Tab-separated table of C-alpha atoms (C1' of nucleotides) in Angstrom:
chain	number	residue	atom	x	y	z
A	1075	MET	CA	89.705	25.586	137.914
A	1076	VAL	CA	90.599	28.923	136.504
A	1077	THR	CA	89.701	31.546	139.065
A	1078	THR	CA	89.139	34.721	137.114
A	1079	THR	CA	89.440	37.513	139.644
A	1080	ARG	CA	87.938	40.917	138.848
A	1081	ALA	CA	91.282	42.636	138.938
A	1082	ALA	CA	92.496	40.248	136.272
A	1083	LYS	CA	89.366	40.802	134.261
A	1084	MET	CA	89.764	44.536	134.453
A	1085	ALA	CA	93.387	44.246	133.447
A	1086	GLU	CA	92.283	42.238	130.473
A	1087	THR	CA	89.762	44.929	129.579
A	1088	ARG	CA	92.442	47.577	129.808
A	1089	ALA	CA	94.751	45.514	127.662
A	1090	LYS	CA	92.077	45.004	125.044
A	1091	LEU	CA	91.290	48.703	124.933
A	1092	ILE	CA	94.943	49.662	124.668
A	1093	ALA	CA	95.426	47.173	121.857
A	1094	ALA	CA	92.380	48.531	120.052
A	1095	GLY	CA	93.678	52.042	120.656
A	1096	ARG	CA	97.060	51.221	119.172
A	1097	LYS	CA	95.434	49.872	116.080
A	1098	ALA	CA	92.915	52.676	115.623
A	1099	PHE	CA	95.352	55.498	116.416
A	1100	ALA	CA	97.934	54.016	114.075
A	1101	GLU	CA	95.541	53.505	111.192
A	1102	LYS	CA	93.321	56.585	111.435
A	1103	GLY	CA	95.325	58.984	113.540
A	1104	TYR	CA	94.224	60.360	116.886
A	1105	SER	CA	91.410	62.623	115.760
A	1106	GLY	CA	90.266	60.176	113.127
A	1107	ALA	CA	89.885	57.336	115.575
A	1108	SER	CA	86.335	56.841	116.815
A	1109	MET	CA	85.901	55.691	120.378
A	1110	ASP	CA	82.658	53.991	119.476
A	1111	ASP	CA	84.353	51.981	116.763
A	1112	LEU	CA	87.504	50.947	118.563
A	1113	THR	CA	85.658	49.840	121.675
A	1114	ALA	CA	83.153	47.880	119.598
A	1115	ASP	CA	86.063	46.165	117.853
A	1116	VAL	CA	86.892	44.397	121.107
A	1117	GLY	CA	83.293	43.811	122.151
A	1118	LEU	CA	82.997	46.744	124.547
A	1119	THR	CA	81.451	50.197	124.623
A	1120	ARG	CA	82.690	53.643	125.522
A	1121	GLY	CA	81.478	53.026	129.033
A	1122	ALA	CA	84.442	50.753	129.670
A	1123	LEU	CA	86.793	53.275	128.159
A	1124	TYR	CA	85.690	56.254	130.182
A	1125	HIS	CA	85.680	54.130	133.301
A	1126	ASN	CA	89.261	52.944	132.777
A	1127	PHE	CA	90.980	55.917	131.162
A	1128	GLY	CA	88.855	58.962	131.913
A	1129	ASP	CA	88.747	60.290	128.383
A	1130	LYS	CA	90.125	59.861	124.888
A	1131	LYS	CA	93.368	61.554	125.808
A	1132	GLY	CA	93.761	59.141	128.714
A	1133	LEU	CA	93.708	56.179	126.373
A	1134	MET	CA	96.181	57.936	124.109
A	1135	ALA	CA	98.514	58.487	127.048
A	1136	ALA	CA	98.331	54.811	127.964
A	1137	VAL	CA	99.015	53.744	124.394
A	1138	VAL	CA	101.927	56.147	124.006
A	1139	ASP	CA	103.397	55.088	127.314
A	1140	GLU	CA	103.264	51.427	126.341
A	1141	ILE	CA	104.946	51.923	122.987
A	1142	ASP	CA	107.454	54.430	124.237
A	1143	THR	CA	108.450	52.274	127.172
A	1144	VAL	CA	109.265	49.384	124.865
A	1145	MET	CA	111.276	51.744	122.692
A	1146	ALA	CA	113.242	53.087	125.632
A	1147	THR	CA	114.144	49.684	127.017
A	1148	ARG	CA	115.028	48.304	123.611
A	1149	ALA	CA	117.266	51.259	122.851
A	1150	HIS	CA	118.883	50.893	126.241
A	1151	ASP	CA	119.497	47.180	125.635
A	1152	ALA	CA	121.092	47.969	122.304
A	1153	GLY	CA	123.417	50.378	124.052
A	1154	GLN	CA	124.378	47.810	126.671
A	1155	LYS	CA	124.943	45.135	124.063
A	1156	ALA	CA	127.313	47.499	122.276
A	1157	GLY	CA	129.342	47.749	125.452
A	1158	GLY	CA	128.110	51.104	126.690
A	1159	GLY	CA	130.208	54.230	126.521
A	1160	TRP	CA	130.608	55.958	123.208
A	1161	LYS	CA	129.748	52.899	121.139
A	1162	GLY	CA	126.715	52.327	123.310
A	1163	LEU	CA	125.492	55.850	122.755
A	1164	LEU	CA	125.680	55.426	119.012
A	1165	ALA	CA	123.976	52.043	119.156
A	1166	GLU	CA	121.222	53.543	121.248
A	1167	GLY	CA	120.580	56.237	118.689
A	1168	ALA	CA	120.665	53.801	115.802
A	1169	ALA	CA	118.205	51.507	117.528
A	1170	TYR	CA	115.884	54.401	118.195
A	1171	ILE	CA	116.000	55.427	114.568
A	1172	GLU	CA	115.290	51.939	113.317
A	1173	MET	CA	112.314	51.467	115.598
A	1174	ALA	CA	110.711	54.589	114.220
A	1175	LEU	CA	110.468	52.908	110.860
A	1176	GLN	CA	107.313	51.259	112.144
A	1177	PRO	CA	104.283	53.247	110.973
A	1178	GLU	CA	102.642	52.711	114.344
A	1179	VAL	CA	105.541	54.358	116.134
A	1180	GLN	CA	105.778	57.186	113.668
A	1181	ARG	CA	102.123	58.104	113.674
A	1182	ILE	CA	101.358	57.655	117.361
A	1183	VAL	CA	104.580	58.561	119.131
A	1184	LEU	CA	106.204	61.007	116.741
A	1185	LEU	CA	103.311	62.848	115.142
A	1186	ASP	CA	100.131	62.719	117.201
A	1187	GLY	CA	101.752	62.185	120.574
A	1188	PRO	CA	103.348	65.615	120.908
A	1189	ALA	CA	100.250	67.358	119.574
A	1190	VAL	CA	97.886	65.621	121.983
A	1191	LEU	CA	100.028	65.151	125.076
A	1192	GLY	CA	102.442	68.033	124.715
A	1193	ASP	CA	106.218	68.129	124.638
A	1194	PRO	CA	107.617	64.574	124.621
A	1195	SER	CA	110.383	65.455	127.046
A	1196	GLN	CA	107.686	65.691	129.703
A	1197	TRP	CA	106.460	62.123	129.178
A	1198	PRO	CA	107.441	59.612	131.865
A	1199	SER	CA	108.686	57.134	129.279
A	1200	GLN	CA	110.753	59.750	127.503
A	1201	ASN	CA	112.269	60.710	130.800
A	1202	ARG	CA	113.426	57.133	131.267
A	1203	CYS	CA	115.079	57.148	127.882
A	1204	LEU	CA	116.591	60.524	128.604
A	1205	GLN	CA	117.991	59.373	131.927
A	1206	ALA	CA	119.722	56.488	130.199
A	1207	THR	CA	121.342	58.835	127.713
A	1208	ILE	CA	122.343	61.218	130.470
A	1209	ALA	CA	123.946	58.376	132.421
A	1210	THR	CA	125.951	57.293	129.396
A	1211	LEU	CA	127.093	60.838	128.775
A	1212	GLN	CA	128.119	61.250	132.401
A	1213	ASP	CA	130.309	58.169	132.114
A	1214	LEU	CA	131.961	59.711	129.085
A	1215	ALA	CA	132.348	63.002	130.916
A	1216	ALA	CA	134.049	61.211	133.812
A	1217	GLU	CA	136.556	59.787	131.341
A	1218	LYS	CA	137.123	63.313	130.017
A	1219	ALA	CA	136.076	62.010	126.618
A	1220	ILE	CA	133.583	64.743	125.824
A	1221	LYS	CA	133.560	68.491	125.842
A	1222	PRO	CA	132.472	70.376	128.975
A	1223	VAL	CA	128.924	71.169	127.914
A	1224	ASP	CA	125.585	70.815	129.619
A	1225	ILE	CA	124.901	67.084	129.745
A	1226	GLU	CA	121.136	67.344	129.846
A	1227	ALA	CA	121.057	69.682	126.877
A	1228	ILE	CA	123.198	67.333	124.812
A	1229	ALA	CA	121.142	64.338	125.832
A	1230	ARG	CA	117.904	66.030	124.877
A	1231	LEU	CA	119.216	67.175	121.544
A	1232	LEU	CA	120.683	63.767	120.762
A	1233	ASN	CA	117.335	62.165	121.461
A	1234	GLY	CA	115.739	64.827	119.335
A	1235	VAL	CA	118.114	64.142	116.470
A	1236	ALA	CA	117.341	60.437	116.609
A	1237	LEU	CA	113.651	61.158	116.696
A	1238	ASN	CA	113.867	63.527	113.778
A	1239	ALA	CA	116.081	61.209	111.827
A	1240	ALA	CA	113.487	58.515	112.311
A	1241	LEU	CA	110.758	60.783	111.032
A	1242	TRP	CA	112.678	61.479	107.894
A	1243	VAL	CA	113.440	57.845	107.239
A	1244	ALA	CA	109.809	56.946	107.761
A	1245	ALA	CA	108.617	59.646	105.376
A	1246	SER	CA	111.236	58.754	102.824
A	1247	GLU	CA	110.348	57.086	99.537
A	1248	THR	CA	113.009	54.445	100.010
A	1249	PRO	CA	113.487	53.943	103.751
A	1250	GLU	CA	116.051	51.183	103.381
A	1251	ALA	CA	118.302	53.388	101.270
A	1252	THR	CA	117.889	56.402	103.521
A	1253	LEU	CA	118.541	54.582	106.766
A	1254	PRO	CA	122.319	54.108	106.460
A	1255	LYS	CA	122.799	57.706	105.359
A	1256	VAL	CA	120.880	59.088	108.271
A	1257	VAL	CA	122.613	56.808	110.759
A	1258	ALA	CA	125.965	58.016	109.462
A	1259	ALA	CA	124.826	61.611	109.743
A	1260	PHE	CA	123.634	60.964	113.276
A	1261	GLU	CA	127.005	59.565	114.271
A	1262	CYS	CA	128.697	62.495	112.596
A	1263	LEU	CA	126.737	65.037	114.620
A	1264	ALA	CA	127.097	63.043	117.804
A	1265	SER	CA	130.865	63.033	117.361
A	1266	GLY	CA	130.712	66.768	117.895
A	1267	VAL	CA	130.710	66.210	121.626
A	1268	LEU	CA	133.942	64.214	121.513
A	1269	ILE	CA	137.188	65.896	122.378
A	1270	THR	CA	139.478	63.628	120.376
A	1271	PRO	CA	138.744	63.826	116.661
A	1272	GLU	CA	140.223	60.345	116.181
A	1273	SER	CA	137.210	58.885	117.905
A	1274	ARG	CA	135.023	59.743	114.997
A	1275	ILE	CA	133.631	56.969	112.900
B	318	MET	CA	88.440	107.274	94.659
B	319	VAL	CA	89.446	103.945	96.042
B	320	THR	CA	88.610	101.271	93.497
B	321	THR	CA	88.168	98.126	95.488
B	322	THR	CA	88.513	95.334	92.979
B	323	ARG	CA	87.095	91.912	93.818
B	324	ALA	CA	90.492	90.281	93.743
B	325	ALA	CA	91.682	92.731	96.360
B	326	LYS	CA	88.568	92.145	98.410
B	327	MET	CA	89.067	88.417	98.270
B	328	ALA	CA	92.700	88.811	99.238
B	329	GLU	CA	91.550	90.839	102.199
B	330	THR	CA	89.098	88.099	103.148
B	331	ARG	CA	91.843	85.500	102.941
B	332	ALA	CA	94.135	87.648	105.030
B	333	LYS	CA	91.471	88.136	107.672
B	334	LEU	CA	90.782	84.419	107.835
B	335	ILE	CA	94.454	83.551	108.077
B	336	ALA	CA	94.903	86.083	110.848
B	337	ALA	CA	91.917	84.672	112.709
B	338	GLY	CA	93.273	81.178	112.138
B	339	ARG	CA	96.660	82.090	113.575
B	340	LYS	CA	95.033	83.426	116.672
B	341	ALA	CA	92.597	80.559	117.165
B	342	PHE	CA	95.081	77.795	116.386
B	343	ALA	CA	97.655	79.363	118.680
B	344	GLU	CA	95.264	79.836	121.572
B	345	LYS	CA	93.122	76.704	121.386
B	346	GLY	CA	95.155	74.322	119.278
B	347	TYR	CA	94.051	72.900	115.960
B	348	SER	CA	91.296	70.587	117.127
B	349	GLY	CA	90.128	73.018	119.768
B	350	ALA	CA	89.650	75.831	117.308
B	351	SER	CA	86.075	76.237	116.107
B	352	MET	CA	85.584	77.349	112.532
B	353	ASP	CA	82.309	78.987	113.467
B	354	ASP	CA	83.988	81.061	116.131
B	355	LEU	CA	87.087	82.151	114.272
B	356	THR	CA	85.190	83.192	111.184
B	357	ALA	CA	82.672	85.108	113.263
B	358	ASP	CA	85.558	86.923	114.934
B	359	VAL	CA	86.309	88.672	111.652
B	360	GLY	CA	82.683	89.143	110.636
B	361	LEU	CA	82.434	86.175	108.276
B	362	THR	CA	80.960	82.688	108.256
B	363	ARG	CA	82.264	79.267	107.407
B	364	GLY	CA	81.002	79.803	103.869
B	365	ALA	CA	83.902	82.132	103.174
B	366	LEU	CA	86.327	79.703	104.724
B	367	TYR	CA	85.298	76.650	102.753
B	368	HIS	CA	85.200	78.711	99.605
B	369	ASN	CA	88.745	80.010	100.055
B	370	PHE	CA	90.550	77.120	101.707
B	371	GLY	CA	88.514	74.007	101.008
B	372	ASP	CA	88.458	72.720	104.559
B	373	LYS	CA	89.850	73.235	108.028
B	374	LYS	CA	93.124	71.606	107.088
B	375	GLY	CA	93.430	73.998	104.159
B	376	LEU	CA	93.345	76.976	106.472
B	377	MET	CA	95.886	75.302	108.718
B	378	ALA	CA	98.201	74.785	105.755
B	379	ALA	CA	97.924	78.444	104.805
B	380	VAL	CA	98.627	79.562	108.363
B	381	VAL	CA	101.595	77.237	108.737
B	382	ASP	CA	103.016	78.305	105.420
B	383	GLU	CA	102.802	81.955	106.353
B	384	ILE	CA	104.530	81.534	109.696
B	385	ASP	CA	107.087	79.083	108.433
B	386	THR	CA	108.026	81.240	105.480
B	387	VAL	CA	108.786	84.150	107.761
B	388	MET	CA	110.867	81.854	109.937
B	389	ALA	CA	112.838	80.524	106.993
B	390	THR	CA	113.659	83.940	105.565
B	391	ARG	CA	114.535	85.354	108.962
B	392	ALA	CA	116.846	82.449	109.714
B	393	HIS	CA	118.428	82.830	106.316
B	394	ASP	CA	118.968	86.533	106.878
B	395	ALA	CA	120.619	85.813	110.201
B	396	GLY	CA	122.965	83.439	108.447
B	397	GLN	CA	123.847	86.007	105.805
B	398	LYS	CA	124.372	88.707	108.392
B	399	ALA	CA	126.813	86.415	110.176
B	400	GLY	CA	128.799	86.202	106.979
B	401	GLY	CA	127.630	82.811	105.753
B	402	GLY	CA	129.803	79.721	105.927
B	403	TRP	CA	130.283	78.031	109.246
B	404	LYS	CA	129.380	81.063	111.312
B	405	GLY	CA	126.321	81.551	109.158
B	406	LEU	CA	125.170	78.007	109.759
B	407	LEU	CA	125.398	78.461	113.496
B	408	ALA	CA	123.616	81.807	113.352
B	409	GLU	CA	120.855	80.238	111.301
B	410	GLY	CA	120.312	77.538	113.882
B	411	ALA	CA	120.371	79.979	116.757
B	412	ALA	CA	117.847	82.225	115.034
B	413	TYR	CA	115.583	79.272	114.416
B	414	ILE	CA	115.769	78.271	118.053
B	415	GLU	CA	114.997	81.756	119.290
B	416	MET	CA	111.983	82.155	117.035
B	417	ALA	CA	110.473	79.001	118.429
B	418	LEU	CA	110.205	80.709	121.784
B	419	GLN	CA	107.009	82.302	120.520
B	420	PRO	CA	104.007	80.267	121.717
B	421	GLU	CA	102.336	80.745	118.365
B	422	VAL	CA	105.250	79.142	116.563
B	423	GLN	CA	105.546	76.343	119.045
B	424	ARG	CA	101.914	75.341	119.062
B	425	ILE	CA	101.120	75.756	115.379
B	426	VAL	CA	104.348	74.918	113.593
B	427	LEU	CA	106.055	72.512	115.970
B	428	LEU	CA	103.212	70.624	117.612
B	429	ASP	CA	99.995	70.662	115.593
B	430	GLY	CA	101.575	71.222	112.207
B	431	PRO	CA	103.253	67.826	111.870
B	432	ALA	CA	100.206	66.015	113.254
B	433	VAL	CA	97.784	67.694	110.868
B	434	LEU	CA	99.870	68.187	107.741
B	435	GLY	CA	102.362	65.357	108.084
B	436	ASP	CA	106.143	65.342	108.119
B	437	PRO	CA	107.459	68.938	108.100
B	438	SER	CA	110.215	68.098	105.648
B	439	GLN	CA	107.510	67.797	103.004
B	440	TRP	CA	106.207	71.335	103.537
B	441	PRO	CA	107.110	73.862	100.838
B	442	SER	CA	108.326	76.382	103.386
B	443	GLN	CA	110.466	73.798	105.164
B	444	ASN	CA	111.979	72.875	101.862
B	445	ARG	CA	113.048	76.457	101.349
B	446	CYS	CA	114.726	76.489	104.738
B	447	LEU	CA	116.303	73.143	104.012
B	448	GLN	CA	117.649	74.311	100.663
B	449	ALA	CA	119.328	77.244	102.368
B	450	THR	CA	121.026	74.941	104.853
B	451	ILE	CA	122.071	72.578	102.092
B	452	ALA	CA	123.575	75.449	100.116
B	453	THR	CA	125.590	76.584	103.110
B	454	LEU	CA	126.820	73.056	103.724
B	455	GLN	CA	127.815	72.665	100.094
B	456	ASP	CA	129.940	75.800	100.340
B	457	LEU	CA	131.664	74.292	103.357
B	458	ALA	CA	132.080	71.004	101.528
B	459	ALA	CA	133.716	72.813	98.608
B	460	GLU	CA	136.221	74.309	101.037
B	461	LYS	CA	136.878	70.802	102.369
B	462	ALA	CA	135.849	72.090	105.768
B	463	ILE	CA	133.412	69.306	106.615
B	464	LYS	CA	133.485	65.554	106.615
B	465	PRO	CA	132.403	63.655	103.493
B	466	VAL	CA	128.895	62.784	104.589
B	467	ASP	CA	125.533	63.058	102.918
B	468	ILE	CA	124.756	66.769	102.789
B	469	GLU	CA	121.011	66.437	102.741
B	470	ALA	CA	121.009	64.099	105.714
B	471	ILE	CA	123.126	66.498	107.742
B	472	ALA	CA	120.975	69.449	106.742
B	473	ARG	CA	117.795	67.681	107.741
B	474	LEU	CA	119.188	66.579	111.065
B	475	LEU	CA	120.572	70.013	111.825
B	476	ASN	CA	117.182	71.549	111.166
B	477	GLY	CA	115.688	68.854	113.322
B	478	VAL	CA	118.056	69.611	116.147
B	479	ALA	CA	117.195	73.281	116.016
B	480	LEU	CA	113.514	72.482	115.973
B	481	ASN	CA	113.818	70.122	118.888
B	482	ALA	CA	115.990	72.495	120.812
B	483	ALA	CA	113.340	75.126	120.339
B	484	LEU	CA	110.666	72.796	121.639
B	485	TRP	CA	112.620	72.146	124.777
B	486	VAL	CA	113.296	75.793	125.411
B	487	ALA	CA	109.646	76.599	124.919
B	488	ALA	CA	108.542	73.858	127.316
B	489	SER	CA	111.178	74.819	129.848
B	490	GLU	CA	110.287	76.470	133.144
B	491	THR	CA	112.896	79.142	132.640
B	492	PRO	CA	113.307	79.673	128.903
B	493	GLU	CA	115.810	82.491	129.243
B	494	ALA	CA	118.138	80.334	131.317
B	495	THR	CA	117.758	77.312	129.080
B	496	LEU	CA	118.324	79.156	125.824
B	497	PRO	CA	122.084	79.699	126.091
B	498	LYS	CA	122.610	76.080	127.137
B	499	VAL	CA	120.797	74.647	124.156
B	500	VAL	CA	122.458	77.047	121.756
B	501	ALA	CA	125.828	75.897	123.062
B	502	ALA	CA	124.776	72.276	122.784
B	503	PHE	CA	123.529	72.892	119.269
B	504	GLU	CA	126.862	74.365	118.236
B	505	CYS	CA	128.627	71.467	119.901
B	506	LEU	CA	126.717	68.886	117.910
B	507	ALA	CA	126.988	70.896	114.709
B	508	SER	CA	130.767	70.989	115.117
B	509	GLY	CA	130.693	67.232	114.578
B	510	VAL	CA	130.626	67.790	110.850
B	511	LEU	CA	133.806	69.855	110.935
B	512	ILE	CA	137.096	68.224	110.017
B	513	THR	CA	139.366	70.530	111.999
B	514	PRO	CA	138.672	70.300	115.728
B	515	GLU	CA	140.070	73.813	116.204
B	516	SER	CA	137.013	75.190	114.484
B	517	ARG	CA	134.880	74.288	117.411
B	518	ILE	CA	133.477	77.004	119.569
C	681	DC	C1'	70.542	37.085	153.083
C	682	DT	C1'	70.861	41.867	152.243
C	683	DA	C1'	73.172	46.153	151.322
C	684	DA	C1'	76.786	48.371	148.979
C	685	DT	C1'	80.364	48.857	145.715
C	686	DG	C1'	82.345	48.571	141.296
C	687	DA	C1'	82.540	47.539	136.260
C	688	DC	C1'	80.371	48.355	132.388
C	689	DA	C1'	76.216	49.542	129.168
C	690	DT	C1'	72.763	52.779	127.634
C	691	DA	C1'	70.689	57.194	126.839
C	692	DC	C1'	71.071	61.984	126.238
C	693	DG	C1'	72.693	66.565	125.034
C	694	DA	C1'	75.820	69.541	122.785
C	695	DA	C1'	79.154	70.789	119.524
C	696	DG	C1'	81.599	70.580	115.318
C	697	DC	C1'	82.534	69.591	110.393
C	698	DG	C1'	81.311	69.233	105.614
C	699	DT	C1'	77.872	69.885	101.987
C	700	DA	C1'	73.917	71.362	99.397
C	701	DC	C1'	71.506	75.138	98.364
C	702	DG	C1'	70.235	80.095	98.204
C	703	DT	C1'	71.445	85.030	97.361
C	704	DC	C1'	73.374	89.059	95.667
C	705	DA	C1'	76.776	91.714	93.365
C	706	DA	C1'	79.994	91.939	89.488
C	707	DT	C1'	81.401	90.965	84.783
C	708	DG	C1'	81.006	90.014	79.774
C	709	DG	C1'	78.509	89.790	75.464
C	710	DC	C1'	75.332	92.203	72.365
D	1194	DG	C1'	72.247	99.840	78.486
D	1195	DC	C1'	70.286	95.107	79.310
D	1196	DC	C1'	70.583	90.303	80.469
D	1197	DA	C1'	72.806	85.847	81.355
D	1198	DT	C1'	76.427	83.929	83.876
D	1199	DT	C1'	79.888	83.499	87.143
D	1200	DG	C1'	81.813	83.824	91.565
D	1201	DA	C1'	81.947	85.034	96.536
D	1202	DC	C1'	79.729	84.292	100.456
D	1203	DG	C1'	75.720	83.172	103.773
D	1204	DT	C1'	72.230	79.746	105.459
D	1205	DA	C1'	70.336	75.382	106.625
D	1206	DC	C1'	70.780	70.563	107.235
D	1207	DG	C1'	72.567	65.973	108.400
D	1208	DC	C1'	75.964	63.227	110.268
D	1209	DT	C1'	79.421	62.042	113.447
D	1210	DT	C1'	81.638	62.414	117.753
D	1211	DC	C1'	82.658	63.360	122.496
D	1212	DG	C1'	81.533	63.562	127.426
D	1213	DT	C1'	78.285	62.775	131.092
D	1214	DA	C1'	74.432	61.163	133.610
D	1215	DT	C1'	71.923	57.378	134.584
D	1216	DG	C1'	70.814	52.452	134.701
D	1217	DT	C1'	71.975	47.423	135.416
D	1218	DC	C1'	74.049	43.389	136.933
D	1219	DA	C1'	77.522	40.733	139.321
D	1220	DT	C1'	80.493	40.509	143.288
D	1221	DT	C1'	81.731	41.219	147.995
D	1222	DA	C1'	81.102	42.590	152.860
D	1223	DG	C1'	78.605	42.236	157.026
DNA sequence: CTAATGACATACGAAGCGTACGTCAATGGC
DNA sequence: GCCATTGACGTACGCTTCGTATGTCATTAG
């Protein structure tokens, strides 16, 4: 017997709404997405939405958090797989850039997200990603591998570069051709924090 | 006698609407700004607006273009005043960052602009700013002062860094304290394109 | 078995955008 | 100097959307 508890049912409702939100926000943009339509798509009404998320912005926050969390962990994994340190930092940035090729990511996280929810550096998920970058930079600082600059500032700007690079690639006519160029440029700028010029790519 | 030609009158109407748009978009955000209200503020109705700008987005485009054009020329001037070349590039970025401290710039150009009008690198005004950066980089490339990377990619990312740096400063609790840190970080990253490590700040 | 809580649906009001139409002044031809 | 036409702008209407207030039904507690 499958005991369907109410908590599980509500979680399922939330999941359905978030999935519908992802789809609608990605396809029509935030303001273009109709709450009536996206709830009806999963057999619900706005009643469920306002009960679970408070308002339209609440659903957007949940959607952004879900996507952004996946992005942060995946970028972090890429950095670990590259062995951490300087190589890991570059891998992290490259992974971040590649993920932003997805239209869903571009539209929801990069374009509408900041406009609706405010500065991305204030998002919980972005903070997680930022903390990872900061940690990597602190390791490099301990090895005296980077210049004595403000770690948080560098981390924020590096994330910003990756984000912006992703935007450009996504808007490009030929994303596949642009990607390697922008990754190289990213690594070039990032190398600015290194003390030893030999460490450049 | 003051001959008020119709072209001049229409230009005045456009100017009034753009001014009202700047104010409304800055204070309430794009979606929060009511066309009824902002037109009434300057003694007009939505009729004038739809006649001159087509739709709400059209007014937004005009407002963004006006602000962004001023930003581009001012940044360019700062670069020229610094003597062009490497110093000019840094001055350009710093000027861009400082301008973004204005709430109007932050809200309209940095947050709502991309969401409403799409990727900033496609805007005419942004292209002007980008061309200036590209020109400066090409000068440096001719002097063999920078690494052999894709100029356009570097230019776009540098602009992106400045933009992102500005966003952070604007969202910061203490903008005045954050500003020097991000400017230093910006110059640090920018120095990544230089060949000679001595040229760093 | 009954009362209460919670999850969701339904109904309602208000606001906003875009468009179709109306109006009045200005211009161009004769 | 008169009239038709154009253009700039105002007015009125419909449609969509959001948020809330209220209703309903199942589940749980006592």
